[in-house]
Amino acid sequence: MPPLWAKRVRWDFSLPEEESVAFLLDFGAKIRTNHGTRAILLTQKDWTAIFVERNSTILQKQFLFPQPVRGVIRSLLNKWEMHLLAEEHGVPTPAMARPASPDDAGEFLESSGLPIVMKAADQYLGDQASTTMINSRQELMEELDHREAAGDPLNVVLQEYIPGDVDTVWMCNGYFAPTPDRSVIFTGRKLRQLWATGIASLAVCQPNETVATHTRRLMEGVGYRGCVGIGYRYDRRDGLYKVLDVNPRVSGVFRLFVGTNDVDVVRACYLDLTGQQLPVTALQPGRKWLLEDHVFFADRTGLRSDSGRIADWIKSVRGVREL
C-alpha cells in the first residue's frame, strides 16, 4: 500500500508569479518523468484558484485540472460580479449595491433598511474593506467618508442583512464535469460555526433539492468545471434560499460530503480527470463532520458551568462520522 503522502514540497507563492509558474512546471515535469503521467492540480485556496486559472494554458502542459468553459473564477470570487451572475441565472441572492458615492449608499439604505453588511467587492485588490455590520446611517456615511478622504476607490458592496442563526446556513459541495452525468452534488447545513460568518465546526449532510437545483443552475450556467463549495442562507421572510458565497475550489469541509461508495467531490474529480468509471453515489443524510481542534476550544468555556449545555453538546455530536 503506497503512503498517503508520497512527498511534501513547500513553496512561497508570494514570490513573483513567473517564478511560481516555473516552480510548478519543473515539479510537474519531474512527476511526469517518474510516473509517466501528468499530476492532478487542485487547491483549497481562492487566490490559488485564480492563479491556476490565469496560468492555465501553460500549466496544463504538466498538470491535469478542471478548466471552466470560460474564465469565470475571478468573477465568482468578486462579491458584486457573483451577485450579477446569480441574478442572470435566476438564483436568489440578497439585495446588494455597489455604491459609487455616499448618495448611492444612502439610497440603498432607504430601500433595504438596517442593519446592512459591508464587504469588499474584490478581496484581491490592494484596497480591501473588512466585512462589517452597519447599524446606522451615520456609521455608514462615516465609513464611506473615511475611505473617500483616504483616496481609496470604493471597493465595497452593501448587502441586505438576512436575519437568522447558524441553522439557516446551508452548504452545497459539488463537482461539475464536462458531461453532466459525471457531476455530483451534495447538500448539508451548519450546526455550529467558528465565528458569525466563519467555517463550519460541526455540520450535517441533509437533502435540500432547492439548494442543489440553485447550485446546478448557476454552475452550469456560467460554464464552471471543477470542485466548488457554495454557502446559502434561508430567508424566513420570503422563504427563499439565497446564495452568499461561491468558492470555486475544493471546500475546506469537503469531507463532510461523502456519498455512498466513499465518493466525495475530490474523488469524483480524480476519476473524471483520469477517465475512470465514476461509481453511482448518493448523499448520506445524517452524516456529521466535526472540526475537532477548533470546536473543543470554542465550546469548553461555556460548557464548564452549564450541565444542560453539556447534554445538548453531547447530543449534537452523535452521528459524527469523521473529524
Tab-separated table of N, CA and C in Angstrom, residues 145-300:
chain	number	residue	atom	x	y	z
A	145	ASP	N	-17.032	58.164	4.087
A	145	ASP	CA	-16.277	59.418	4.084
A	145	ASP	C	-14.801	59.158	4.384
A	146	HIS	N	-14.561	58.267	5.325
A	146	HIS	CA	-13.183	57.941	5.700
A	146	HIS	C	-12.436	57.356	4.505
A	147	ARG	N	-13.076	56.467	3.788
A	147	ARG	CA	-12.429	55.834	2.647
A	147	ARG	C	-12.220	56.834	1.503
A	148	GLU	N	-13.203	57.716	1.311
A	148	GLU	CA	-13.068	58.712	0.247
A	148	GLU	C	-11.959	59.707	0.570
A	149	ALA	N	-11.855	60.119	1.835
A	149	ALA	CA	-10.812	61.059	2.240
A	149	ALA	C	-9.422	60.455	2.098
A	150	ALA	N	-9.333	59.149	2.267
A	150	ALA	CA	-8.046	58.472	2.136
A	150	ALA	C	-7.654	58.257	0.682
A	151	GLY	N	-8.548	58.636	-0.235
A	151	GLY	CA	-8.255	58.483	-1.654
A	151	GLY	C	-8.426	57.068	-2.155
A	152	ASP	N	-9.126	56.228	-1.374
A	152	ASP	CA	-9.317	54.839	-1.770
A	152	ASP	C	-10.505	54.723	-2.727
A	153	PRO	N	-10.399	53.834	-3.710
A	153	PRO	CA	-11.586	53.553	-4.530
A	153	PRO	C	-12.611	52.816	-3.680
A	154	LEU	N	-13.862	52.968	-4.018
A	154	LEU	CA	-14.911	52.325	-3.232
A	154	LEU	C	-15.052	50.855	-3.641
A	155	ASN	N	-14.091	50.059	-3.191
A	155	ASN	CA	-14.115	48.627	-3.472
A	155	ASN	C	-14.996	47.930	-2.431
A	156	VAL	N	-16.256	48.364	-2.361
A	156	VAL	CA	-17.163	47.800	-1.373
A	156	VAL	C	-18.499	47.475	-2.019
A	157	VAL	N	-19.175	46.515	-1.420
A	157	VAL	CA	-20.573	46.265	-1.743
A	157	VAL	C	-21.361	46.365	-0.450
A	158	LEU	N	-22.606	46.773	-0.582
A	158	LEU	CA	-23.537	46.809	0.540
A	158	LEU	C	-24.572	45.727	0.306
A	159	GLN	N	-24.817	44.929	1.340
A	159	GLN	CA	-25.696	43.782	1.197
A	159	GLN	C	-26.747	43.786	2.289
A	160	GLU	N	-27.969	43.456	1.913
A	160	GLU	CA	-29.012	43.372	2.935
A	160	GLU	C	-28.655	42.296	3.955
A	161	TYR	N	-29.042	42.522	5.178
A	161	TYR	CA	-28.812	41.547	6.243
A	161	TYR	C	-29.995	40.584	6.298
A	162	ILE	N	-29.675	39.293	6.241
A	162	ILE	CA	-30.717	38.272	6.351
A	162	ILE	C	-30.683	37.737	7.773
A	163	PRO	N	-31.724	37.971	8.563
A	163	PRO	CA	-31.712	37.521	9.955
A	163	PRO	C	-31.761	36.004	10.043
A	164	GLY	N	-31.191	35.483	11.128
A	164	GLY	CA	-31.222	34.035	11.324
A	164	GLY	C	-29.960	33.545	11.993
A	165	ASP	N	-30.079	32.430	12.693
A	165	ASP	CA	-28.937	31.821	13.358
A	165	ASP	C	-28.239	30.848	12.415
A	166	VAL	N	-27.282	30.108	12.972
A	166	VAL	CA	-26.478	29.200	12.148
A	166	VAL	C	-27.338	28.135	11.477
A	167	ASP	N	-28.488	27.808	12.056
A	167	ASP	CA	-29.312	26.752	11.473
A	167	ASP	C	-29.960	27.162	10.152
A	168	THR	N	-29.834	28.432	9.774
A	168	THR	CA	-30.362	28.882	8.484
A	168	THR	C	-29.307	28.812	7.377
A	169	VAL	N	-28.076	28.427	7.752
A	169	VAL	CA	-26.974	28.400	6.787
A	169	VAL	C	-26.870	27.012	6.161
A	170	TRP	N	-26.983	26.960	4.854
A	170	TRP	CA	-26.886	25.717	4.105
A	170	TRP	C	-25.631	25.730	3.244
A	171	MET	N	-25.114	24.537	2.985
A	171	MET	CA	-23.906	24.399	2.176
A	171	MET	C	-24.164	23.422	1.047
A	172	CYS	N	-23.479	23.637	-0.043
A	172	CYS	CA	-23.542	22.712	-1.167
A	172	CYS	C	-22.130	22.484	-1.676
A	173	ASN	N	-21.742	21.224	-1.786
A	173	ASN	CA	-20.471	20.844	-2.393
A	173	ASN	C	-20.763	20.098	-3.675
A	174	GLY	N	-20.040	20.424	-4.718
A	174	GLY	CA	-20.263	19.743	-5.975
A	174	GLY	C	-18.997	19.583	-6.779
A	175	TYR	N	-19.043	18.642	-7.699
A	175	TYR	CA	-18.032	18.546	-8.743
A	175	TYR	C	-18.778	18.613	-10.068
A	176	PHE	N	-18.371	19.554	-10.923
A	176	PHE	CA	-19.026	19.752	-12.209
A	176	PHE	C	-18.082	19.330	-13.330
A	177	ALA	N	-18.500	18.286	-14.031
A	177	ALA	CA	-17.713	17.694	-15.102
A	177	ALA	C	-18.159	18.248	-16.455
A	178	PRO	N	-17.364	18.026	-17.490
A	178	PRO	CA	-17.783	18.470	-18.825
A	178	PRO	C	-19.092	17.831	-19.275
A	179	THR	N	-19.375	16.615	-18.800
A	179	THR	CA	-20.652	15.970	-19.109
A	179	THR	C	-21.457	15.873	-17.815
A	180	PRO	N	-22.691	16.374	-17.798
A	180	PRO	CA	-23.481	16.453	-16.567
A	180	PRO	C	-23.662	15.118	-15.842
A	181	ASP	N	-23.638	13.988	-16.572
A	181	ASP	CA	-23.865	12.697	-15.926
A	181	ASP	C	-22.703	12.280	-15.029
A	182	ARG	N	-21.573	12.984	-15.124
A	182	ARG	CA	-20.420	12.686	-14.261
A	182	ARG	C	-20.246	13.741	-13.165
A	183	SER	N	-21.204	14.628	-13.037
A	183	SER	CA	-21.188	15.635	-11.964
A	183	SER	C	-21.859	15.057	-10.722
A	184	VAL	N	-21.447	15.555	-9.549
A	184	VAL	CA	-22.081	15.153	-8.287
A	184	VAL	C	-22.390	16.399	-7.471
A	185	ILE	N	-23.481	16.366	-6.722
A	185	ILE	CA	-23.888	17.493	-5.873
A	185	ILE	C	-24.358	16.942	-4.534
A	186	PHE	N	-23.806	17.501	-3.448
A	186	PHE	CA	-24.202	17.133	-2.101
A	186	PHE	C	-24.660	18.389	-1.355
A	187	THR	N	-25.615	18.241	-0.460
A	187	THR	CA	-26.078	19.378	0.340
A	187	THR	C	-26.034	19.045	1.820
A	188	GLY	N	-25.965	20.086	2.635
A	188	GLY	CA	-25.966	19.925	4.090
A	188	GLY	C	-26.121	21.279	4.742
A	189	ARG	N	-26.093	21.279	6.055
A	189	ARG	CA	-26.219	22.560	6.743
A	189	ARG	C	-25.290	22.610	7.954
A	190	LYS	N	-24.993	23.819	8.355
A	190	LYS	CA	-24.156	24.033	9.526
A	190	LYS	C	-24.961	23.799	10.800
A	191	LEU	N	-24.322	23.215	11.792
A	191	LEU	CA	-24.885	23.118	13.131
A	191	LEU	C	-24.177	24.087	14.073
A	192	ARG	N	-22.884	24.286	13.834
A	192	ARG	CA	-22.118	25.307	14.557
A	192	ARG	C	-21.048	25.846	13.622
A	193	GLN	N	-20.596	27.066	13.905
A	193	GLN	CA	-19.517	27.654	13.120
A	193	GLN	C	-18.597	28.418	14.040
A	194	LEU	N	-17.380	28.683	13.547
A	194	LEU	CA	-16.348	29.268	14.413
A	194	LEU	C	-16.639	30.715	14.763
A	195	TRP	N	-17.133	31.478	13.784
A	195	TRP	CA	-17.442	32.891	14.010
A	195	TRP	C	-18.821	33.140	13.445
A	196	ALA	N	-19.247	34.372	13.483
A	196	ALA	CA	-20.587	34.702	12.975
A	196	ALA	C	-20.743	34.306	11.511
A	197	THR	N	-19.668	34.402	10.735
A	197	THR	CA	-19.731	34.029	9.323
A	197	THR	C	-18.597	33.087	8.959
A	198	GLY	N	-18.098	32.319	9.934
A	198	GLY	CA	-16.910	31.513	9.710
A	198	GLY	C	-17.197	30.107	9.211
A	199	ILE	N	-16.119	29.325	9.099
A	199	ILE	CA	-16.201	27.957	8.632
A	199	ILE	C	-17.000	27.112	9.616
A	200	ALA	N	-17.675	26.097	9.119
A	200	ALA	CA	-18.435	25.198	9.986
A	200	ALA	C	-17.495	24.437	10.901
A	201	SER	N	-17.870	24.328	12.176
A	201	SER	CA	-17.133	23.467	13.093
A	201	SER	C	-17.895	22.167	13.350
A	202	LEU	N	-19.173	22.161	13.059
A	202	LEU	CA	-19.997	20.958	13.118
A	202	LEU	C	-21.069	21.103	12.048
A	203	ALA	N	-21.204	20.080	11.210
A	203	ALA	CA	-22.166	20.163	10.105
A	203	ALA	C	-22.727	18.786	9.818
A	204	VAL	N	-23.852	18.764	9.114
A	204	VAL	CA	-24.539	17.503	8.851
A	204	VAL	C	-25.017	17.474	7.404
A	205	CYS	N	-24.927	16.309	6.791
A	205	CYS	CA	-25.480	16.121	5.457
A	205	CYS	C	-27.008	16.058	5.547
A	206	GLN	N	-27.656	16.800	4.698
A	206	GLN	CA	-29.118	16.835	4.718
A	206	GLN	C	-29.598	17.196	3.314
A	207	PRO	N	-30.553	16.454	2.788
A	207	PRO	CA	-31.002	16.754	1.423
A	207	PRO	C	-31.749	18.080	1.340
A	208	ASN	N	-31.467	18.824	0.281
A	208	ASN	CA	-32.169	20.073	0.008
A	208	ASN	C	-32.170	20.263	-1.502
A	209	GLU	N	-33.237	19.839	-2.119
A	209	GLU	CA	-33.298	19.859	-3.573
A	209	GLU	C	-33.273	21.283	-4.125
A	210	THR	N	-33.809	22.236	-3.367
A	210	THR	CA	-33.796	23.629	-3.828
A	210	THR	C	-32.370	24.145	-3.915
A	211	VAL	N	-31.579	23.917	-2.877
A	211	VAL	CA	-30.179	24.349	-2.877
A	211	VAL	C	-29.400	23.636	-3.981
A	212	ALA	N	-29.648	22.339	-4.159
A	212	ALA	CA	-28.962	21.595	-5.218
A	212	ALA	C	-29.325	22.146	-6.595
A	213	THR	N	-30.578	22.464	-6.795
A	213	THR	CA	-31.032	22.999	-8.081
A	213	THR	C	-30.425	24.370	-8.354
A	214	HIS	N	-30.397	25.234	-7.326
A	214	HIS	CA	-29.765	26.548	-7.485
A	214	HIS	C	-28.302	26.391	-7.890
A	215	THR	N	-27.602	25.480	-7.211
A	215	THR	CA	-26.176	25.278	-7.485
A	215	THR	C	-25.963	24.786	-8.910
A	216	ARG	N	-26.752	23.813	-9.318
A	216	ARG	CA	-26.620	23.272	-10.674
A	216	ARG	C	-26.907	24.359	-11.716
A	217	ARG	N	-27.944	25.132	-11.487
A	217	ARG	CA	-28.314	26.173	-12.456
A	217	ARG	C	-27.201	27.219	-12.592
A	218	LEU	N	-26.629	27.624	-11.466
A	218	LEU	CA	-25.602	28.666	-11.512
A	218	LEU	C	-24.300	28.139	-12.116
A	219	MET	N	-23.824	26.986	-11.651
A	219	MET	CA	-22.534	26.475	-12.113
A	219	MET	C	-22.581	26.059	-13.585
A	220	GLU	N	-23.655	25.399	-13.974
A	220	GLU	CA	-23.762	25.034	-15.385
A	220	GLU	C	-24.007	26.268	-16.246
A	221	GLY	N	-24.715	27.248	-15.701
A	221	GLY	CA	-24.988	28.465	-16.453
A	221	GLY	C	-23.746	29.265	-16.776
A	222	VAL	N	-22.795	29.314	-15.842
A	222	VAL	CA	-21.563	30.088	-16.068
A	222	VAL	C	-20.476	29.245	-16.721
A	223	GLY	N	-20.744	27.948	-16.939
A	223	GLY	CA	-19.751	27.091	-17.578
A	223	GLY	C	-18.634	26.655	-16.657
A	224	TYR	N	-18.926	26.539	-15.358
A	224	TYR	CA	-17.887	26.171	-14.402
A	224	TYR	C	-17.558	24.685	-14.496
A	225	ARG	N	-16.292	24.351	-14.292
A	225	ARG	CA	-15.832	22.975	-14.229
A	225	ARG	C	-14.944	22.830	-12.988
A	226	GLY	N	-15.171	21.763	-12.234
A	226	GLY	CA	-14.323	21.501	-11.080
A	226	GLY	C	-15.113	21.416	-9.789
A	227	CYS	N	-14.370	21.385	-8.677
A	227	CYS	CA	-14.978	21.312	-7.349
A	227	CYS	C	-15.423	22.706	-6.913
A	228	VAL	N	-16.489	22.753	-6.134
A	228	VAL	CA	-16.995	24.040	-5.662
A	228	VAL	C	-17.701	23.855	-4.330
A	229	GLY	N	-17.615	24.868	-3.491
A	229	GLY	CA	-18.386	24.920	-2.253
A	229	GLY	C	-19.165	26.221	-2.222
A	230	ILE	N	-20.459	26.143	-1.966
A	230	ILE	CA	-21.320	27.331	-2.005
A	230	ILE	C	-22.096	27.439	-0.699
A	231	GLY	N	-22.180	28.663	-0.182
A	231	GLY	CA	-22.933	28.925	1.030
A	231	GLY	C	-24.244	29.626	0.720
A	232	TYR	N	-25.315	29.193	1.366
A	232	TYR	CA	-26.643	29.786	1.219
A	232	TYR	C	-27.200	30.125	2.599
A	233	ARG	N	-28.112	31.073	2.637
A	233	ARG	CA	-28.868	31.326	3.863
A	233	ARG	C	-30.359	31.308	3.530
A	234	TYR	N	-31.097	30.600	4.375
A	234	TYR	CA	-32.548	30.560	4.204
A	234	TYR	C	-33.148	31.817	4.804
A	235	ASP	N	-33.900	32.547	3.998
A	235	ASP	CA	-34.530	33.789	4.424
A	235	ASP	C	-35.986	33.489	4.784
A	236	ARG	N	-36.273	33.468	6.081
A	236	ARG	CA	-37.623	33.133	6.536
A	236	ARG	C	-38.651	34.191	6.124
A	237	ARG	N	-38.187	35.382	5.781
A	237	ARG	CA	-39.118	36.448	5.424
A	237	ARG	C	-39.830	36.188	4.105
A	238	ASP	N	-39.132	35.531	3.171
A	238	ASP	CA	-39.751	35.268	1.866
A	238	ASP	C	-39.644	33.808	1.438
A	239	GLY	N	-39.058	32.962	2.299
A	239	GLY	CA	-38.991	31.536	2.001
A	239	GLY	C	-37.992	31.153	0.929
A	240	LEU	N	-36.987	32.009	0.677
A	240	LEU	CA	-36.004	31.735	-0.371
A	240	LEU	C	-34.657	31.351	0.220
A	241	TYR	N	-33.955	30.460	-0.489
A	241	TYR	CA	-32.566	30.142	-0.174
A	241	TYR	C	-31.687	31.041	-1.042
A	242	LYS	N	-30.887	31.896	-0.398
A	242	LYS	CA	-30.138	32.919	-1.135
A	242	LYS	C	-28.639	32.643	-1.066
A	243	VAL	N	-28.007	32.680	-2.232
A	243	VAL	CA	-26.588	32.386	-2.309
A	243	VAL	C	-25.787	33.535	-1.698
A	244	LEU	N	-24.824	33.186	-0.839
A	244	LEU	CA	-23.984	34.182	-0.182
A	244	LEU	C	-22.571	34.192	-0.735
A	245	ASP	N	-21.980	32.999	-0.875
A	245	ASP	CA	-20.582	32.899	-1.289
A	245	ASP	C	-20.405	31.709	-2.215
A	246	VAL	N	-19.555	31.892	-3.206
A	246	VAL	CA	-19.156	30.802	-4.093
A	246	VAL	C	-17.643	30.656	-3.980
A	247	ASN	N	-17.201	29.461	-3.621
A	247	ASN	CA	-15.768	29.168	-3.516
A	247	ASN	C	-15.406	28.162	-4.604
A	248	PRO	N	-14.876	28.653	-5.743
A	248	PRO	CA	-14.621	27.782	-6.896
A	248	PRO	C	-13.317	26.996	-6.745
A	249	ARG	N	-13.326	26.073	-5.792
A	249	ARG	CA	-12.154	25.233	-5.500
A	249	ARG	C	-12.622	24.171	-4.519
A	250	VAL	N	-11.695	23.361	-4.018
A	250	VAL	CA	-12.043	22.339	-3.042
A	250	VAL	C	-12.395	23.022	-1.723
A	251	SER	N	-13.576	22.735	-1.199
A	251	SER	CA	-14.035	23.347	0.046
A	251	SER	C	-13.288	22.776	1.240
A	252	GLY	N	-13.110	23.606	2.265
A	252	GLY	CA	-12.466	23.145	3.491
A	252	GLY	C	-13.271	22.087	4.230
A	253	VAL	N	-14.553	21.960	3.922
A	253	VAL	CA	-15.401	20.965	4.597
A	253	VAL	C	-15.816	19.853	3.633
A	254	PHE	N	-15.024	19.606	2.582
A	254	PHE	CA	-15.479	18.663	1.555
A	254	PHE	C	-15.637	17.243	2.087
A	255	ARG	N	-14.937	16.891	3.185
A	255	ARG	CA	-15.072	15.532	3.695
A	255	ARG	C	-16.341	15.333	4.519
A	256	LEU	N	-17.089	16.394	4.779
A	256	LEU	CA	-18.439	16.198	5.300
A	256	LEU	C	-19.271	15.445	4.275
A	257	PHE	N	-19.104	15.814	3.025
A	257	PHE	CA	-19.956	15.317	1.950
A	257	PHE	C	-19.349	14.074	1.313
A	258	VAL	N	-19.484	12.955	1.988
A	258	VAL	CA	-19.023	11.676	1.465
A	258	VAL	C	-20.251	10.833	1.160
A	259	GLY	N	-20.472	10.578	-0.100
A	259	GLY	CA	-21.647	9.820	-0.500
A	259	GLY	C	-21.423	8.322	-0.376
A	260	THR	N	-22.390	7.572	-0.854
A	260	THR	CA	-22.228	6.133	-0.898
A	260	THR	C	-21.055	5.788	-1.813
A	261	ASN	N	-20.476	4.615	-1.626
A	261	ASN	CA	-19.277	4.192	-2.358
A	261	ASN	C	-18.070	5.076	-2.066
A	262	ASP	N	-18.102	5.796	-0.915
A	262	ASP	CA	-16.984	6.621	-0.460
A	262	ASP	C	-16.605	7.702	-1.480
A	263	VAL	N	-17.584	8.210	-2.197
A	263	VAL	CA	-17.316	9.237	-3.208
A	263	VAL	C	-17.509	10.619	-2.589
A	264	ASP	N	-16.449	11.431	-2.623
A	264	ASP	CA	-16.565	12.851	-2.315
A	264	ASP	C	-16.208	13.624	-3.589
A	265	VAL	N	-16.214	14.941	-3.529
A	265	VAL	CA	-16.013	15.705	-4.762
A	265	VAL	C	-14.600	15.560	-5.310
A	266	VAL	N	-13.608	15.386	-4.425
A	266	VAL	CA	-12.232	15.223	-4.901
A	266	VAL	C	-12.071	13.881	-5.607
A	267	ARG	N	-12.642	12.824	-5.018
A	267	ARG	CA	-12.569	11.513	-5.666
A	267	ARG	C	-13.293	11.542	-7.018
A	268	ALA	N	-14.451	12.195	-7.063
A	268	ALA	CA	-15.181	12.301	-8.328
A	268	ALA	C	-14.348	13.040	-9.370
A	269	CYS	N	-13.701	14.111	-8.938
A	269	CYS	CA	-12.846	14.900	-9.835
A	269	CYS	C	-11.691	14.049	-10.357
A	270	TYR	N	-11.044	13.320	-9.457
A	270	TYR	CA	-9.907	12.463	-9.840
A	270	TYR	C	-10.330	11.413	-10.871
A	271	LEU	N	-11.438	10.733	-10.589
A	271	LEU	CA	-11.883	9.685	-11.501
A	271	LEU	C	-12.257	10.265	-12.862
A	272	ASP	N	-12.872	11.442	-12.858
A	272	ASP	CA	-13.265	12.056	-14.120
A	272	ASP	C	-12.049	12.496	-14.926
A	273	LEU	N	-11.104	13.156	-14.272
A	273	LEU	CA	-9.928	13.651	-14.986
A	273	LEU	C	-9.073	12.520	-15.548
A	274	THR	N	-9.100	11.365	-14.886
A	274	THR	CA	-8.284	10.234	-15.338
A	274	THR	C	-9.069	9.248	-16.192
A	275	GLY	N	-10.307	9.613	-16.557
A	275	GLY	CA	-11.077	8.796	-17.476
A	275	GLY	C	-11.570	7.486	-16.906
A	276	GLN	N	-11.700	7.396	-15.589
A	276	GLN	CA	-12.147	6.167	-14.955
A	276	GLN	C	-13.658	6.210	-14.710
A	277	GLN	N	-14.202	5.043	-14.427
A	277	GLN	CA	-15.626	4.957	-14.164
A	277	GLN	C	-15.945	5.587	-12.817
A	278	LEU	N	-16.987	6.410	-12.797
A	278	LEU	CA	-17.435	7.040	-11.554
A	278	LEU	C	-18.588	6.225	-10.993
A	279	PRO	N	-18.416	5.611	-9.815
A	279	PRO	CA	-19.499	4.793	-9.262
A	279	PRO	C	-20.710	5.644	-8.910
A	280	VAL	N	-21.862	5.030	-8.981
A	280	VAL	CA	-23.093	5.710	-8.590
A	280	VAL	C	-23.001	6.063	-7.107
A	281	THR	N	-23.366	7.273	-6.772
A	281	THR	CA	-23.271	7.718	-5.384
A	281	THR	C	-24.511	8.516	-5.013
A	282	ALA	N	-24.736	8.652	-3.735
A	282	ALA	CA	-25.876	9.417	-3.237
A	282	ALA	C	-25.525	9.988	-1.874
A	283	LEU	N	-26.197	11.072	-1.524
A	283	LEU	CA	-25.999	11.713	-0.224
A	283	LEU	C	-26.298	10.725	0.907
A	284	GLN	N	-25.541	10.839	1.996
A	284	GLN	CA	-25.799	10.054	3.197
A	284	GLN	C	-26.414	10.976	4.257
A	285	PRO	N	-27.738	11.114	4.284
A	285	PRO	CA	-28.373	12.028	5.241
A	285	PRO	C	-28.011	11.662	6.680
A	286	GLY	N	-27.741	12.690	7.488
A	286	GLY	CA	-27.406	12.482	8.883
A	286	GLY	C	-25.920	12.317	9.153
A	287	ARG	N	-25.111	12.209	8.095
A	287	ARG	CA	-23.664	12.091	8.302
A	287	ARG	C	-23.116	13.412	8.823
A	288	LYS	N	-22.400	13.352	9.947
A	288	LYS	CA	-21.870	14.571	10.558
A	288	LYS	C	-20.343	14.608	10.462
A	289	TRP	N	-19.833	15.824	10.435
A	289	TRP	CA	-18.395	16.095	10.344
A	289	TRP	C	-18.058	17.141	11.390
A	290	LEU	N	-16.948	16.918	12.113
A	290	LEU	CA	-16.581	17.787	13.230
A	290	LEU	C	-15.167	18.319	13.050
A	291	LEU	N	-15.011	19.634	13.153
A	291	LEU	CA	-13.688	20.264	13.134
A	291	LEU	C	-13.198	20.318	14.578
A	292	GLU	N	-12.623	19.203	15.047
A	292	GLU	CA	-12.452	18.992	16.480
A	292	GLU	C	-11.454	19.938	17.135
A	293	ASP	N	-10.381	20.314	16.448
A	293	ASP	CA	-9.371	21.137	17.104
A	293	ASP	C	-9.885	22.530	17.434
A	294	HIS	N	-10.884	23.009	16.672
A	294	HIS	CA	-11.460	24.326	16.934
A	294	HIS	C	-12.702	24.255	17.809
A	295	VAL	N	-13.540	23.238	17.580
A	295	VAL	CA	-14.814	23.223	18.279
A	295	VAL	C	-14.627	22.987	19.771
A	296	PHE	N	-13.661	22.171	20.173
A	296	PHE	CA	-13.441	21.935	21.593
A	296	PHE	C	-12.972	23.211	22.287
A	297	PHE	N	-12.085	23.935	21.628
A	297	PHE	CA	-11.590	25.186	22.201
A	297	PHE	C	-12.703	26.221	22.306
A	298	ALA	N	-13.521	26.307	21.266
A	298	ALA	CA	-14.566	27.331	21.235
A	298	ALA	C	-15.658	27.053	22.253
A	299	ASP	N	-15.933	25.773	22.522
A	299	ASP	CA	-17.069	25.431	23.370
A	299	ASP	C	-16.730	25.244	24.846
A	300	ARG	N	-15.472	24.958	25.176
A	300	ARG	CA	-15.183	24.456	26.511
A	300	ARG	C	-15.497	25.443	27.627
